[in-house]
Tab-separated table of C-alpha atoms in Angstrom:
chain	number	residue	atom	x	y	z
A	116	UNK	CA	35.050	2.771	-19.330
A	117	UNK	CA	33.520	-0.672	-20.022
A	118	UNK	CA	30.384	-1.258	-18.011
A	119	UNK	CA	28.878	-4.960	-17.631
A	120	UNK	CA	25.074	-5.978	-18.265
A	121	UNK	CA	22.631	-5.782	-15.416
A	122	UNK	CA	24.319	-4.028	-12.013
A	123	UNK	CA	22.849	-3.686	-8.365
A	124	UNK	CA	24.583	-1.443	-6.133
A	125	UNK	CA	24.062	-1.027	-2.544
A	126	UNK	CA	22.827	2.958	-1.961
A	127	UNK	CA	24.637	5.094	0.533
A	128	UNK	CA	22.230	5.977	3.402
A	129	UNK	CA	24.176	8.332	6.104
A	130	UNK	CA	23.864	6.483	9.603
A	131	UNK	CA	22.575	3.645	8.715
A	132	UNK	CA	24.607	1.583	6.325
A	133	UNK	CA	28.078	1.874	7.692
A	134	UNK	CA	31.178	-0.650	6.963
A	135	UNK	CA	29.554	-3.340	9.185
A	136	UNK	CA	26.453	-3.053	7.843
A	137	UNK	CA	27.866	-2.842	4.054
A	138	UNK	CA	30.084	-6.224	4.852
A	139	UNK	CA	26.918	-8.402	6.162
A	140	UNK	CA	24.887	-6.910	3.378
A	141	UNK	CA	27.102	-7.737	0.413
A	142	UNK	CA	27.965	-11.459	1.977
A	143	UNK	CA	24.076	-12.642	1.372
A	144	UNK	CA	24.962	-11.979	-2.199
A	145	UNK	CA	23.551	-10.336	-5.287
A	146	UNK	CA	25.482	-6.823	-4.872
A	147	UNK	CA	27.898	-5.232	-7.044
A	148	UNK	CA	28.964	-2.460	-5.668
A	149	UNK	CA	28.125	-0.163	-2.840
A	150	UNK	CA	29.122	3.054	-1.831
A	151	UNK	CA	29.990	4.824	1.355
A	152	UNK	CA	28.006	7.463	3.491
A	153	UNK	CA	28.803	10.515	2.105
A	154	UNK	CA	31.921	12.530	2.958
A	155	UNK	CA	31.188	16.150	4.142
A	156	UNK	CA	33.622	18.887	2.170
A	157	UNK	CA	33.136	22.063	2.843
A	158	UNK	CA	36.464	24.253	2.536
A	159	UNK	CA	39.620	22.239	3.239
A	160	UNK	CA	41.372	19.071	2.674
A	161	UNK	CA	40.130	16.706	4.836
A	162	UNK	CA	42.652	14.329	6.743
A	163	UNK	CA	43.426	10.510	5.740
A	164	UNK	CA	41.152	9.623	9.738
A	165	UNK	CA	37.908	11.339	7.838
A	166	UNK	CA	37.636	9.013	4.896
A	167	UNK	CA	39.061	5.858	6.724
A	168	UNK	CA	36.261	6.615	9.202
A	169	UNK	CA	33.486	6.633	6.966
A	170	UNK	CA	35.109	4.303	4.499
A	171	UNK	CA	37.598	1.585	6.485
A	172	UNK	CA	37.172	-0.842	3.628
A	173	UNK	CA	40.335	1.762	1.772
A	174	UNK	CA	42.278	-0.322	4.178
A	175	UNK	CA	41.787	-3.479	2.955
A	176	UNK	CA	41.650	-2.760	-0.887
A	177	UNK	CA	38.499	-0.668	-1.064
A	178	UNK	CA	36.312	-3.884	-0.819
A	179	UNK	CA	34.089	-5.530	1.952
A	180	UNK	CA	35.161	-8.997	3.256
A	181	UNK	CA	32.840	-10.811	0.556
A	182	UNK	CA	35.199	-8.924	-2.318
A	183	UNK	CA	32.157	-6.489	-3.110
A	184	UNK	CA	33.791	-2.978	-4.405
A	185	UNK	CA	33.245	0.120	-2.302
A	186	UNK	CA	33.254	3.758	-3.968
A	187	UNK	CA	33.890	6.825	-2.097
A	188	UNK	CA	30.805	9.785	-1.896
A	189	UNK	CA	31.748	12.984	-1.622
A	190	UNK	CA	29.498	15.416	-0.577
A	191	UNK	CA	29.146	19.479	-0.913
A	192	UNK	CA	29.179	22.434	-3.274
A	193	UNK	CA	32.907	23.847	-3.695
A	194	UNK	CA	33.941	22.805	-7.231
A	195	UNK	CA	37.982	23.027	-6.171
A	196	UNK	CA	37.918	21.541	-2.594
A	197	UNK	CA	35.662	18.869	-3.774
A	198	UNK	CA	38.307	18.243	-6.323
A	199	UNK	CA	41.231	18.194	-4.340
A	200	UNK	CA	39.561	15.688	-1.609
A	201	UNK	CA	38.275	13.631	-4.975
A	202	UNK	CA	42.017	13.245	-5.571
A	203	UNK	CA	43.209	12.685	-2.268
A	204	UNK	CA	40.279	9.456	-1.909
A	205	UNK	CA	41.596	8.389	-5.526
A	206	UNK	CA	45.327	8.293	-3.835
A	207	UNK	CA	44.433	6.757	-0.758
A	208	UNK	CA	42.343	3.297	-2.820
A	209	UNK	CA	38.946	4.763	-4.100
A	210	UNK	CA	38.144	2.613	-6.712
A	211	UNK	CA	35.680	5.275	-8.217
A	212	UNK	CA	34.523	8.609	-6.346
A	213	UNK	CA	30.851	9.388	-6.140
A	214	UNK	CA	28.887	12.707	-5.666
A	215	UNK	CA	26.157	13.390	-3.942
A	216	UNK	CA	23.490	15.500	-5.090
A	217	UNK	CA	20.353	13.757	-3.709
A	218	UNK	CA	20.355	14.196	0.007
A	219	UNK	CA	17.324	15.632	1.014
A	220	UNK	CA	18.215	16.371	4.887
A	221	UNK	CA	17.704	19.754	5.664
A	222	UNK	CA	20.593	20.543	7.709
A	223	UNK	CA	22.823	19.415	4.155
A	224	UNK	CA	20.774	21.516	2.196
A	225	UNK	CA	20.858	24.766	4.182
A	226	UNK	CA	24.629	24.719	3.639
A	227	UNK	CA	24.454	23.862	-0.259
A	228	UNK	CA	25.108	20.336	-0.210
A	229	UNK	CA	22.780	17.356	-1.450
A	230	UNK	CA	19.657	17.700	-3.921
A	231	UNK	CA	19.391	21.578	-2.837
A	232	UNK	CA	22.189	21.896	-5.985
A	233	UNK	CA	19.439	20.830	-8.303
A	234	UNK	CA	18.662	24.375	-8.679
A	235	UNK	CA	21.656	25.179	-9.759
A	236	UNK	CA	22.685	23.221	-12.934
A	237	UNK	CA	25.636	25.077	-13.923
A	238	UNK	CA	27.151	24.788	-10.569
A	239	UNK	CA	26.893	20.798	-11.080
A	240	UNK	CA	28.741	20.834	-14.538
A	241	UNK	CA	31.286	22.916	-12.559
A	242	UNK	CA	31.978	20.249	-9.821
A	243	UNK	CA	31.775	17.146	-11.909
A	244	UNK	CA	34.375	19.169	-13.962
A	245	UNK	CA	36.738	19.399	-11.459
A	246	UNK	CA	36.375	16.486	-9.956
A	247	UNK	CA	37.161	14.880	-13.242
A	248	UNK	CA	40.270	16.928	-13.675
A	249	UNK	CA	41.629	16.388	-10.917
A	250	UNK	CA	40.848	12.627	-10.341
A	251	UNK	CA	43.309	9.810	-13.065
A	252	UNK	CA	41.777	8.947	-15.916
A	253	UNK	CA	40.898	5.322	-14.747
A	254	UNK	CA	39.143	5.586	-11.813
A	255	UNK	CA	35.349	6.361	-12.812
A	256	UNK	CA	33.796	9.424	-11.707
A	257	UNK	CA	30.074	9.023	-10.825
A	258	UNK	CA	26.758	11.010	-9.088
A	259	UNK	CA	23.535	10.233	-7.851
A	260	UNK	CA	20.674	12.914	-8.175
A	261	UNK	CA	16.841	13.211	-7.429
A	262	UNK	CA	14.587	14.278	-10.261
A	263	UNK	CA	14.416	18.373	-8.360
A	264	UNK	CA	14.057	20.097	-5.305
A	265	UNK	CA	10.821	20.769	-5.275
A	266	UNK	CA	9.863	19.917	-8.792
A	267	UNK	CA	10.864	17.592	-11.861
A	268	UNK	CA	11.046	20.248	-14.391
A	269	UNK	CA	14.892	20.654	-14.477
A	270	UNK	CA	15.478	16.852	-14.150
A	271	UNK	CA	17.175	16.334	-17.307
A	272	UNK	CA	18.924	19.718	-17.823
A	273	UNK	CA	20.643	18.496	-13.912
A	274	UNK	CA	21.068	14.856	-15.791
A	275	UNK	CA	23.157	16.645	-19.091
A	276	UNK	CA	24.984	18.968	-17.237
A	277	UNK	CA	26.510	15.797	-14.888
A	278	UNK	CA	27.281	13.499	-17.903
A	279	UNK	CA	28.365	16.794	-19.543
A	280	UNK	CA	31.122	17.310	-16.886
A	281	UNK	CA	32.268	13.590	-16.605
A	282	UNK	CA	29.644	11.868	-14.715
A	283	UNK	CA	30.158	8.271	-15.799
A	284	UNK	CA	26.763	6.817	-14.468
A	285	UNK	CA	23.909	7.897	-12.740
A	286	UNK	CA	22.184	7.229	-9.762
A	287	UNK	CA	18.596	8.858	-10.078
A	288	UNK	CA	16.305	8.611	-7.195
A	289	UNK	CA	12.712	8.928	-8.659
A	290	UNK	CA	11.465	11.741	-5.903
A	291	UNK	CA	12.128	15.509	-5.936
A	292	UNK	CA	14.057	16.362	-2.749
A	293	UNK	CA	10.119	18.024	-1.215
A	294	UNK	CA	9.019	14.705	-1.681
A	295	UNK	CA	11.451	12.791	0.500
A	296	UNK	CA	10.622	9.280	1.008
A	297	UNK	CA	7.097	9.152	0.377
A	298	UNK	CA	5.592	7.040	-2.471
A	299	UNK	CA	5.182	6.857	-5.427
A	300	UNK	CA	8.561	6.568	-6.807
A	301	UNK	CA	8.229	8.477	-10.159
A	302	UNK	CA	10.385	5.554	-12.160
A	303	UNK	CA	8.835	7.125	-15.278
A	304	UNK	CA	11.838	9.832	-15.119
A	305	UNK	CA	14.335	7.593	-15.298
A	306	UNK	CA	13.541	6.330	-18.828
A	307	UNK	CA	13.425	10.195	-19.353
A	308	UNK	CA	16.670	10.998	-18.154
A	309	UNK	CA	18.584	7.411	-19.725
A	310	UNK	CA	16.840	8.760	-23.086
A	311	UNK	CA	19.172	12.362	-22.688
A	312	UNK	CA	22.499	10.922	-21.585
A	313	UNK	CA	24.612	8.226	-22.998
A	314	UNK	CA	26.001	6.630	-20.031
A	315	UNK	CA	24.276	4.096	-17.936
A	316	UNK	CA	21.371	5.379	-15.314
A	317	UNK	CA	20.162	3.186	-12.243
A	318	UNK	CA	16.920	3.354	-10.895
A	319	UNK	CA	16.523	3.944	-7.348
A	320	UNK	CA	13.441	4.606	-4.805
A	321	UNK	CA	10.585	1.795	-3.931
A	322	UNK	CA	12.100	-1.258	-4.589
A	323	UNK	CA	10.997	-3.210	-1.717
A	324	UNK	CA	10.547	-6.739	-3.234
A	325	UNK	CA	10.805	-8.864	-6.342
A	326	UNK	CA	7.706	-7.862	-7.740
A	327	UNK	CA	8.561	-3.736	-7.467
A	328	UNK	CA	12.155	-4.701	-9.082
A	329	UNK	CA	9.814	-6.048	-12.135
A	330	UNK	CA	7.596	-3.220	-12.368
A	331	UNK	CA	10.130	-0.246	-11.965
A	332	UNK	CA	12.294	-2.668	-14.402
A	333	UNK	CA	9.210	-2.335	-17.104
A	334	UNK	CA	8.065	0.723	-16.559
A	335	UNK	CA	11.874	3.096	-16.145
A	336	UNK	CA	13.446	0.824	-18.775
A	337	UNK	CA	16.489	0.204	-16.529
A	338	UNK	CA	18.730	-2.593	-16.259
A	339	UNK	CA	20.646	-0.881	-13.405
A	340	UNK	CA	19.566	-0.512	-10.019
A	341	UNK	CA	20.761	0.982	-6.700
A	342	UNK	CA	18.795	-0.811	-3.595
A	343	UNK	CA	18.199	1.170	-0.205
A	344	UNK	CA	15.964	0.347	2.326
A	345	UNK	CA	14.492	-2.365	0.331
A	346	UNK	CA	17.604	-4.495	1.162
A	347	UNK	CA	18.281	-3.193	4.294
A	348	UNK	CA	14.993	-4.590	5.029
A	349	UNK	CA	14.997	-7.933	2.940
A	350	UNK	CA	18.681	-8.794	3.288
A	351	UNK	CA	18.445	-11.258	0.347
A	352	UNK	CA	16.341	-9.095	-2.190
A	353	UNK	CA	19.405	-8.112	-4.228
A	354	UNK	CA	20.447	-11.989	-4.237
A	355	UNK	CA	16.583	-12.785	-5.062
A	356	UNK	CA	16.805	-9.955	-8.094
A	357	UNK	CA	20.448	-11.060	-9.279
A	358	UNK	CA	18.662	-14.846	-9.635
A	359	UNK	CA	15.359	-13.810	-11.521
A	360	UNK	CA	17.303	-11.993	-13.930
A	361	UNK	CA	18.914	-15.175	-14.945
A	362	UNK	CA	15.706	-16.706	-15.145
A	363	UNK	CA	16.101	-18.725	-11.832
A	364	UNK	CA	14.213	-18.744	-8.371
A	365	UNK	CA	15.598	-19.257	-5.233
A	366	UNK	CA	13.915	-19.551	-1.852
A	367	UNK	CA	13.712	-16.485	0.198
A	368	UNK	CA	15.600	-16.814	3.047
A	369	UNK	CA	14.330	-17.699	6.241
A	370	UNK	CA	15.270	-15.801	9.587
A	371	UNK	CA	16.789	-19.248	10.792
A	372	UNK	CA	19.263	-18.568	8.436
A	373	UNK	CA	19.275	-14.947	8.418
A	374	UNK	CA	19.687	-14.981	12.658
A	375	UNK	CA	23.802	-15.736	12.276
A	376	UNK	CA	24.222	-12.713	10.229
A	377	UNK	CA	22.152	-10.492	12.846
A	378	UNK	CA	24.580	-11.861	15.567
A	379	UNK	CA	27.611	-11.406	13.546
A	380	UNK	CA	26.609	-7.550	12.860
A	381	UNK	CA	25.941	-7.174	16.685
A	382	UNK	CA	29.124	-8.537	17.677
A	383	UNK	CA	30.881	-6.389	14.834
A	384	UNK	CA	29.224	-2.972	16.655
A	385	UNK	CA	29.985	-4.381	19.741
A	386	UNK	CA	33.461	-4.389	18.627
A	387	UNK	CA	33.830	-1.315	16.801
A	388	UNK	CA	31.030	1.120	18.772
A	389	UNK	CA	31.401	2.113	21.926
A	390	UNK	CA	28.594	0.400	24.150
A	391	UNK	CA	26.159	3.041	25.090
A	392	UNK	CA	25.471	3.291	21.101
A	393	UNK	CA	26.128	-0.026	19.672
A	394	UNK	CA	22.098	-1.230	21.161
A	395	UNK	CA	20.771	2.321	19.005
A	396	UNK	CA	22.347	0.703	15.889
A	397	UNK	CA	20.814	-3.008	16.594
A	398	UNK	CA	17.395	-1.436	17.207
A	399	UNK	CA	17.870	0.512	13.975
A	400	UNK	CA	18.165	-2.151	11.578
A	401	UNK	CA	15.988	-4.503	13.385
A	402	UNK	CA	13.215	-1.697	12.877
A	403	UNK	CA	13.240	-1.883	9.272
A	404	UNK	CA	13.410	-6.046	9.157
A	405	UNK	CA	10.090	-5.779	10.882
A	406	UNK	CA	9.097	-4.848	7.478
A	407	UNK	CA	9.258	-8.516	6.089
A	408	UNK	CA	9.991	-10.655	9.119
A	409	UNK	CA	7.299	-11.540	12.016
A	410	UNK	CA	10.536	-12.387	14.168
A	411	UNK	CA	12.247	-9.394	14.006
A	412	UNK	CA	8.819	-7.765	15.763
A	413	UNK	CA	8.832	-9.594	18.267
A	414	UNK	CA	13.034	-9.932	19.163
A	415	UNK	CA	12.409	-5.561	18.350
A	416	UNK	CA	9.605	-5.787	21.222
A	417	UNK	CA	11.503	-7.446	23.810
A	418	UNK	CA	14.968	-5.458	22.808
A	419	UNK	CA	13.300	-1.692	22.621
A	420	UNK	CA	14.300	-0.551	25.922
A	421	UNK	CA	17.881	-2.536	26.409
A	422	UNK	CA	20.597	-0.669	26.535
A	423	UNK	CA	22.727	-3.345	28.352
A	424	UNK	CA	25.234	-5.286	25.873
A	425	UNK	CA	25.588	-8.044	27.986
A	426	UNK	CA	21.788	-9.079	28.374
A	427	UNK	CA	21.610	-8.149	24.594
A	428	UNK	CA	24.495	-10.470	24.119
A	429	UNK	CA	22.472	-12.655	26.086
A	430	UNK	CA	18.807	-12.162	24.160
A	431	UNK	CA	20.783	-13.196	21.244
A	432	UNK	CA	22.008	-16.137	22.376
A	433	UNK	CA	25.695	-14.937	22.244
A	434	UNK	CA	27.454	-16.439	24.833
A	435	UNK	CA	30.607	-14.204	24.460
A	436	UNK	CA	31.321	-11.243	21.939
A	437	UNK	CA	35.507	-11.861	22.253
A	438	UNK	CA	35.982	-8.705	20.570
A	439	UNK	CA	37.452	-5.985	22.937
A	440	UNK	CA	34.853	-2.437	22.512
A	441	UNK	CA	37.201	0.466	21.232
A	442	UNK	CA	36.119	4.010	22.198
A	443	UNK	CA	35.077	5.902	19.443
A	444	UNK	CA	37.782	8.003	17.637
């Protein structure tokens, strides 16, 4: 498998960046690929509704409106049934199936799915093994890990025993799974693990701006990266990074121009989420665009404790959504 120079991907974070949010994200630019929220398997074949729920874009060629590929995660800890679903996403569009063994959520991990498998390195070779197997030869088989559970000891033994199996990149978020979120990302490690495996490794964790893309870029060695909350929360960072990297520089862009996009994913969960939830997933992402926009505090203030669509609709200066609200399936 031929991979080009410098990538950014689009991370997979479960209830947050969904197909709407995936399609406004990729169309400010900058993103090569993203991937879906990850897929729960546990011990049967799932049906065709479970991964066109969590991953609609397989009915419109596995990419978002802007073109932007879309993998398929997989998530859980039965090297066979993971397989079999692996094959099933491959038949139904996946342009490449990802695994999932950095969720640190505890519920996951108390039923042996996410970065809890870190402890077990044989059991990863095992699944990547089968997965590969099972899944044709030219659709890319891929994983994203943390650097432990609790510690980074085993970080590169977990790294080998992936690329050992089939992994054909790497996704390495620079905490242990006791760490969580909190910072420092550890970006050291990921030089560390690229300098074990021959395939390509992105960096992931802390990239919030410009400036931490140039740092984690000098000091984990990595052209690759996979962008989280840092985009979610600067919808143009990956757009911004994409441009430096050619040596240019772009404005950042300004919420005049980032306000249609806001209304376009509100009238997209107004369409697609039934009403009493569509507001929780506005508030959501406004929350983290707080971050790096003064406006977004303030239209967060007034919005907190609205739960009415129509005088959202309204707040936002939509003057009709058009788009009839399907219950949710």
């Amino acid at each position: 498998m031929y991979w080009p120079g410098m990538q950014i991907a689009l991370a997979p974070m479960e209830g947050l960046v969904d197909g709407i949010l995936r399609d406004v994200l990729t169309r400010m630019g900058g993103v090569d690929w993203c991937v879906t929220e990850f897929i729960r398997v546990s011990d049967r074949l799932l049906p065709q509704s479970s991964f066109r729920k969590l991953a609609p874009e397989l009915q419109a060629g596995a990419v978002t409106r802007f073109g932007t590929p879309v993998r398929v995660q997989l998530l859980g800890s039965d090297p066979i049934c993971l397989a079999d679903n692996a094959a099933f996403a491959a038949s139904l569009g996946a342009p490449a199936i990802d695994l999932n063994f950095g969720c640190p959520a505890k519920t996951v991990n108390k039923s042996r799915g996410g970065a809890i498998l870190l402890r077990e390195p044989e059991l990863l070779h095992a699944i990547l093994c089968e997965v590969r197997r099972a899944v044709p030869a030219h659709i890319p088989v891929t994983a994203k890990m943390r650097l432990g559970f609790d510690s980074p000891d085993g970080a590169l033994d977990c790294a080998r025993a992936l690329v050992d199996g089939g992994a054909e990149q790497l996704v390495v978020h620079a905490r242990t799974k006791v760490e969580g979120y909190k910072p420092p990302a550890h970006w050291e490690w990921v030089a560390r693990v690229q300098e074990v495996v021959a395939v390509p490794v992105y960096a992931n964790g802390d990239i919030w701006s410009l400036e931490d893309w140039r740092r984690c870029r000098e000091v984990s060695g990595a052209e690759n990266i996979m962008l989280g909350r840092g985009l979610v929360s600067r919808p143009d960072l990956a757009r911004q990074i994409a441009a430096a990297k050619q040596g240019q520089n772009i404005a950042e862009m300004s919420w005049a121009e980032f306000q249609p996009m806001l209304v376009d994913f509100w009238q997209q969960a107004r369409g697609k989420i039934a009403p009493r939830y569509a507001p929780g997933r506005l508030k959501q992402w406004l929350a983290l665009l707080t971050r790096n926009y003064p406006e977004a505090v303030a239209l967060f203030a007034a919005l907190r404790r609205e739960n009415d669509c129509a005088r959202i609709d309204a707040m936002l200066g939509v003057e009709t959504v058009g788009i009839p609200v399907a219950a949710l399936g």
